[in-house]
Amino acid sequence: MTLWDGSYPFYPGANACFPFDTTRAVIVTVFLALLVMFIIILPGIRGRGRLFWFLRLVLGLFMGAAVLTVQFTRDWETGWVQTNTSYKSFSHIQVNADIGLHIGLAGVNVTLRGNPVKQINETINYNEHFPWNFREDYDRSYSQGLEKGLPSPILYVAEKFSTQSPCAVHRQYRIAGHYTSLILWLAFCTWLMSILLFSMSVLLYGGHMLLLTAALILLSLLFFFTARNTPKCPIQFGPVALRTDYGESFWLTLATGLLCLFLGLGVTILNSVQPEKLKLIFNLDKSSEGKVWDKSSLPAEPSCSAQDVLIVPLGELCQVTAT
């Protein structure tokens, strides 16, 4: 319990939706701060390398921010339905509301929003989270929702994902979410290594790390795809059913994986076909490379075949050259 009995004083109500995801806001703020900091030093870069440097900066920060953000989002799979439904258990009073289901890697969010929000002398605007990560117990959070007396539509949707539900989708989604999250953390680490290698001008290995990042991101999508395509029980509200589809986080992750794949392939191919253009993109001049020594740059060695030098006795203190 907190100082304000479990709710913050700036909330309009104890069960109201928070206007935005604070974790996502923090991540975006950090990466935007990094972008602004690098833009400040952008005028110090001379020539056309400034544009390439800015493009590399924007693409690199975008990939890192996307891989990190989707770890905490709750819209990998979403669905909405508008219907007339009962609001409370053991009551015949019905309300017109939008019911939303949002599935993330760490749990399920169920949204209930009235049309209009003010009905039956109450504010109908709920957004309840039921977690299933390693530190949380889904059934326990569902039981707490029963004790709090959450609206019937929220409890009905949440019950479909409990371990006791005959739908039997809890285990698939929970395991898929765990493995997807783990692989995305590995992808974030390989992204950091690629940034480090590119900053050290090791371009080929940086491209290989981008390819590995892309492979991990696409593999994480495969894990979530397996859970998404398991048979589900219908979530029925009268004549209409709540159906879900891939959400924004899924498509953002797919776009990031394809971007890493194309950039990694581009770096690898250019390094083999046209390395000079690749060095131009990364603003590398010839002085930054290892110098290649050849015989033409060395002083000519004297040839003993052309002349023979004979040393006369020391008393004469002179040299005689015989041809």
Coordinates of C-alpha atoms in Angstrom, one line a residue:
M1 CA 0.0 0.0 0.0
T2 CA 1.2 3.5 -0.8
L3 CA 0.7 6.8 0.9
W4 CA -2.4 7.4 -1.2
D5 CA -3.9 3.9 -0.6
G6 CA -2.7 2.3 -3.9
S7 CA -3.5 5.2 -6.3
Y8 CA -1.6 8.3 -7.2
P9 CA -3.2 11.7 -6.4
F10 CA -3.1 12.9 -10.0
Y11 CA -5.2 10.0 -11.3
P12 CA -8.8 10.8 -12.0
G13 CA -9.7 7.5 -10.3
A14 CA -8.1 4.4 -8.9
N15 CA -8.8 2.3 -12.0
A16 CA -8.3 4.9 -14.7
C17 CA -6.0 4.4 -17.6
F18 CA -2.6 6.1 -17.4
P19 CA -2.3 8.4 -20.4
F20 CA 1.0 6.9 -21.6
D21 CA 3.5 4.1 -21.0
T22 CA 6.2 5.6 -18.6
T23 CA 8.8 2.9 -19.5
R24 CA 8.5 3.7 -23.2
A25 CA 8.6 7.4 -22.5
V26 CA 11.9 7.0 -20.5
I27 CA 13.6 5.0 -23.2
V28 CA 12.5 7.4 -26.0
T29 CA 13.7 10.3 -23.9
V30 CA 17.1 8.8 -23.3
F31 CA 17.7 8.0 -27.0
L32 CA 16.4 11.5 -28.1
A33 CA 18.8 13.1 -25.6
L34 CA 21.6 11.1 -27.2
L35 CA 20.5 12.2 -30.7
V36 CA 20.4 15.9 -29.6
M37 CA 23.8 15.6 -28.0
F38 CA 25.3 14.2 -31.3
I39 CA 23.5 16.8 -33.4
I40 CA 25.2 19.5 -31.4
I41 CA 28.6 18.2 -32.4
L42 CA 27.5 17.7 -36.0
P43 CA 28.8 21.1 -37.3
G44 CA 32.3 20.0 -36.3
I45 CA 32.4 17.3 -39.0
R46 CA 33.7 18.6 -42.3
G47 CA 32.7 17.8 -45.8
R48 CA 30.1 15.4 -47.2
G49 CA 31.0 12.9 -44.5
R50 CA 28.6 15.0 -42.2
L51 CA 25.5 13.6 -44.0
F52 CA 26.7 10.0 -43.9
W53 CA 27.6 10.4 -40.2
F54 CA 24.1 11.8 -39.4
L55 CA 22.4 9.0 -41.3
R56 CA 24.4 6.3 -39.5
L57 CA 23.6 8.0 -36.2
V58 CA 19.9 8.1 -36.8
L59 CA 19.7 4.5 -38.0
G60 CA 21.8 3.2 -35.2
L61 CA 19.8 4.9 -32.5
F62 CA 16.5 3.9 -34.1
M63 CA 17.5 0.2 -34.1
G64 CA 18.7 0.3 -30.5
A65 CA 15.6 2.2 -29.3
A66 CA 13.2 -0.1 -31.1
V67 CA 14.8 -3.3 -29.8
L68 CA 14.8 -2.0 -26.3
T69 CA 11.3 -0.5 -26.3
V70 CA 9.4 -3.5 -27.6
Q71 CA 10.6 -5.4 -24.5
F72 CA 8.2 -3.4 -22.3
T73 CA 5.3 -2.7 -24.7
R74 CA 2.0 -4.4 -24.3
D75 CA 0.7 -4.3 -27.9
W76 CA 2.3 -7.3 -29.6
E77 CA -1.2 -8.6 -30.2
T78 CA -4.3 -6.4 -30.0
G79 CA -8.0 -6.5 -30.5
W80 CA -11.0 -4.3 -30.0
V81 CA -14.8 -4.9 -30.0
Q82 CA -17.7 -2.6 -29.3
T83 CA -20.8 -4.1 -27.7
N84 CA -23.5 -3.9 -25.2
T85 CA -22.5 -6.0 -22.2
S86 CA -23.3 -6.4 -18.5
Y87 CA -21.2 -4.2 -16.3
K88 CA -21.3 -6.0 -13.0
S89 CA -21.8 -9.6 -11.9
F90 CA -25.3 -10.6 -10.9
S91 CA -26.8 -7.5 -12.5
H92 CA -28.9 -7.1 -15.6
I93 CA -27.7 -3.5 -16.2
Q94 CA -25.9 -3.3 -19.5
V95 CA -23.6 -0.6 -20.8
N96 CA -22.2 0.2 -24.3
A97 CA -18.5 0.0 -24.2
D98 CA -15.3 -0.7 -26.1
I99 CA -13.4 -3.7 -24.9
G100 CA -9.7 -4.1 -25.8
L101 CA -7.3 -6.9 -25.4
H102 CA -3.5 -6.2 -25.5
I103 CA -1.0 -9.0 -25.2
G104 CA 2.6 -8.3 -24.5
L105 CA 5.7 -10.3 -23.7
A106 CA 5.1 -10.0 -19.9
G107 CA 1.3 -10.2 -19.6
V108 CA -2.1 -9.1 -20.7
N109 CA -3.9 -5.8 -20.6
V110 CA -7.7 -5.6 -20.7
T111 CA -9.3 -2.3 -21.5
L112 CA -12.9 -1.3 -20.8
R113 CA -14.0 2.1 -22.0
G114 CA -17.6 3.3 -22.0
N115 CA -19.4 5.0 -24.9
P116 CA -19.9 7.5 -23.4
V117 CA -17.4 7.3 -20.5
K118 CA -20.0 8.5 -18.0
Q119 CA -22.8 5.8 -17.7
I120 CA -25.0 4.6 -14.8
N121 CA -23.5 7.3 -12.6
E122 CA -20.0 5.9 -13.0
T123 CA -16.8 6.6 -15.0
I124 CA -16.2 3.5 -17.1
N125 CA -12.6 3.7 -18.1
Y126 CA -10.4 0.7 -17.0
N127 CA -7.1 -0.7 -18.0
E128 CA -6.0 -3.7 -16.0
H129 CA -2.7 -5.5 -16.3
F130 CA -2.4 -9.2 -15.5
P131 CA 1.4 -10.2 -15.6
W132 CA 2.9 -13.7 -16.3
N133 CA 6.6 -13.0 -16.2
F134 CA 9.0 -14.9 -13.9
R135 CA 8.4 -12.6 -10.9
E136 CA 4.6 -12.6 -11.1
D137 CA 1.8 -15.0 -10.8
Y138 CA -1.0 -14.6 -13.3
D139 CA -3.6 -16.5 -11.3
R140 CA -2.8 -14.5 -8.2
S141 CA -3.3 -11.2 -10.0
Y142 CA -6.6 -12.6 -11.4
S143 CA -7.8 -13.5 -7.9
Q144 CA -6.9 -10.0 -6.8
G145 CA -9.1 -8.7 -9.6
L146 CA -12.0 -10.8 -8.4
E147 CA -11.5 -9.5 -4.8
K148 CA -11.4 -5.9 -6.0
G149 CA -14.7 -6.4 -7.9
L150 CA -13.5 -5.5 -11.4
P151 CA -16.2 -5.2 -14.1
S152 CA -17.4 -8.5 -15.6
P153 CA -16.0 -7.9 -19.1
I154 CA -12.5 -7.5 -17.8
L155 CA -12.7 -10.6 -15.6
Y156 CA -14.2 -12.6 -18.5
V157 CA -11.4 -11.8 -20.9
A158 CA -8.7 -12.3 -18.2
E159 CA -10.1 -15.6 -17.3
K160 CA -9.4 -16.9 -20.8
F161 CA -5.6 -16.7 -20.2
S162 CA -5.5 -18.2 -16.7
T163 CA -3.9 -21.6 -16.0
Q164 CA -7.3 -23.0 -15.0
S165 CA -9.0 -22.0 -18.2
P166 CA -10.0 -24.7 -20.7
C167 CA -8.5 -22.6 -23.5
A168 CA -5.1 -23.7 -22.3
V169 CA -3.2 -20.8 -23.9
H170 CA -1.5 -19.5 -20.8
R171 CA 1.5 -21.8 -21.0
Q172 CA 2.1 -21.1 -24.8
Y173 CA 2.0 -17.3 -24.4
R174 CA 4.0 -17.3 -21.2
I175 CA 6.9 -19.5 -22.6
A176 CA 6.8 -17.6 -26.0
G177 CA 7.0 -14.3 -24.2
H178 CA 10.0 -15.4 -22.1
Y179 CA 12.0 -16.7 -25.0
T180 CA 11.1 -13.7 -27.2
S181 CA 12.3 -11.3 -24.5
L182 CA 15.5 -13.3 -23.9
I183 CA 16.4 -13.3 -27.6
L184 CA 15.6 -9.6 -27.9
W185 CA 18.1 -8.9 -25.1
L186 CA 20.7 -10.8 -27.0
A187 CA 19.9 -8.8 -30.1
F188 CA 20.3 -5.6 -28.1
C189 CA 23.8 -6.8 -27.0
T190 CA 24.8 -7.6 -30.6
W191 CA 23.6 -4.2 -31.7
L192 CA 25.9 -2.6 -29.1
M193 CA 28.8 -4.7 -30.3
S194 CA 28.1 -3.6 -33.9
I195 CA 28.1 0.1 -32.9
L196 CA 31.4 -0.5 -31.1
L197 CA 33.0 -2.2 -34.1
F198 CA 31.8 0.5 -36.5
S199 CA 33.3 3.1 -34.3
M200 CA 36.6 1.2 -34.3
S201 CA 36.4 1.2 -38.2
V202 CA 36.2 -2.6 -38.2
L203 CA 33.5 -2.5 -40.9
L204 CA 33.3 -6.1 -42.0
Y205 CA 32.8 -7.5 -38.5
G206 CA 30.4 -4.7 -37.7
G207 CA 28.3 -5.8 -40.7
H208 CA 28.4 -9.4 -39.5
M209 CA 27.2 -8.2 -36.1
L210 CA 24.3 -6.4 -37.8
L211 CA 23.4 -9.7 -39.6
L212 CA 23.5 -11.5 -36.3
T213 CA 21.3 -8.9 -34.8
A214 CA 18.8 -9.3 -37.6
A215 CA 18.8 -13.1 -37.2
L216 CA 18.1 -12.8 -33.5
I217 CA 15.2 -10.3 -34.0
L218 CA 13.6 -12.5 -36.7
L219 CA 14.0 -15.5 -34.5
S220 CA 12.2 -13.7 -31.6
L221 CA 9.3 -13.0 -34.0
L222 CA 9.2 -16.7 -34.8
F223 CA 8.8 -17.6 -31.2
F224 CA 5.9 -15.2 -30.8
F225 CA 4.4 -16.4 -34.0
T226 CA 4.1 -19.9 -32.6
A227 CA 2.1 -18.7 -29.6
R228 CA -0.1 -16.4 -31.8
N229 CA -1.2 -19.3 -34.0
T230 CA -2.2 -21.7 -31.3
P231 CA -6.0 -22.5 -31.2
K232 CA -7.9 -20.1 -29.0
C233 CA -11.3 -20.1 -27.3
P234 CA -13.7 -17.5 -28.8
I235 CA -14.1 -14.4 -26.6
Q236 CA -17.7 -13.8 -27.3
F237 CA -19.8 -10.8 -26.2
G238 CA -23.3 -11.5 -27.4
P239 CA -23.4 -11.5 -31.2
V240 CA -19.9 -10.2 -31.6
A241 CA -16.5 -11.7 -30.8
L242 CA -13.3 -10.1 -29.7
R243 CA -10.6 -11.0 -32.3
T244 CA -7.0 -10.1 -32.1
D245 CA -4.2 -9.4 -34.7
Y246 CA -0.6 -8.5 -34.6
G247 CA 0.0 -5.2 -32.9
E248 CA 2.3 -2.2 -33.4
S249 CA 5.2 -3.8 -31.5
F250 CA 5.3 -6.9 -33.7
W251 CA 5.4 -4.8 -36.9
L252 CA 8.0 -2.4 -35.4
T253 CA 10.2 -5.4 -34.5
L254 CA 9.8 -6.9 -37.9
A255 CA 10.8 -3.6 -39.6
T256 CA 13.8 -3.3 -37.3
G257 CA 14.9 -6.8 -38.1
L258 CA 14.6 -6.2 -41.9
L259 CA 16.5 -2.9 -41.5
C260 CA 19.4 -4.6 -39.7
L261 CA 19.4 -7.4 -42.4
F262 CA 19.6 -4.9 -45.3
L263 CA 22.2 -2.8 -43.7
G264 CA 24.3 -5.8 -42.7
L265 CA 24.1 -7.2 -46.2
G266 CA 24.9 -3.8 -47.7
V267 CA 28.1 -3.4 -45.5
T268 CA 29.2 -7.0 -46.3
I269 CA 28.7 -6.7 -50.0
L270 CA 30.2 -3.3 -50.4
N271 CA 33.2 -4.4 -48.4
S272 CA 33.8 -7.2 -51.0
V273 CA 32.8 -5.4 -54.2
Q274 CA 33.6 -1.7 -53.7
P275 CA 35.5 -1.1 -50.4
E276 CA 36.3 2.5 -51.4
K277 CA 32.7 3.5 -51.4
L278 CA 32.2 1.8 -48.1
K279 CA 35.1 3.8 -46.6
L280 CA 33.6 6.9 -48.0
I281 CA 30.2 6.2 -46.3
F282 CA 32.0 5.7 -43.0
N283 CA 34.2 8.8 -43.6
L284 CA 37.5 6.9 -43.6
D285 CA 40.5 8.4 -45.4
K286 CA 43.6 6.6 -46.5
S287 CA 45.6 7.9 -43.5
S288 CA 43.4 5.9 -41.1
E289 CA 44.3 2.6 -42.8
G290 CA 47.4 0.6 -42.3
K291 CA 50.2 1.8 -44.7
V292 CA 51.2 -0.7 -47.3
W293 CA 54.9 -0.7 -47.9
D294 CA 56.3 -1.6 -51.2
K295 CA 59.7 -1.5 -52.8
S296 CA 58.9 1.6 -54.8
S297 CA 58.7 3.7 -51.6
L298 CA 62.0 2.5 -50.2
P299 CA 65.4 4.1 -51.1
A300 CA 67.2 2.3 -53.9
E301 CA 69.8 -0.1 -52.7
P302 CA 73.3 0.3 -54.2
S303 CA 74.2 -2.3 -56.7
C304 CA 77.6 -4.1 -56.3
S305 CA 77.5 -5.4 -59.8
A306 CA 78.0 -2.0 -61.4
Q307 CA 81.0 -0.9 -59.5
D308 CA 83.6 -2.4 -57.3
V309 CA 85.2 -0.3 -54.6
L310 CA 88.8 -1.1 -53.8
I311 CA 90.3 0.3 -50.6
V312 CA 94.0 1.3 -50.9
P313 CA 96.3 1.2 -48.0
L314 CA 95.6 3.5 -45.1
G315 CA 98.7 5.5 -45.8
E316 CA 97.3 6.8 -49.1
L317 CA 93.9 7.8 -47.5
C318 CA 92.0 7.5 -50.7
Q319 CA 89.6 5.2 -52.6
V320 CA 90.1 4.1 -56.1
T321 CA 87.0 3.0 -58.1
A322 CA 87.7 0.5 -60.8
T323 CA 85.1 0.0 -63.5

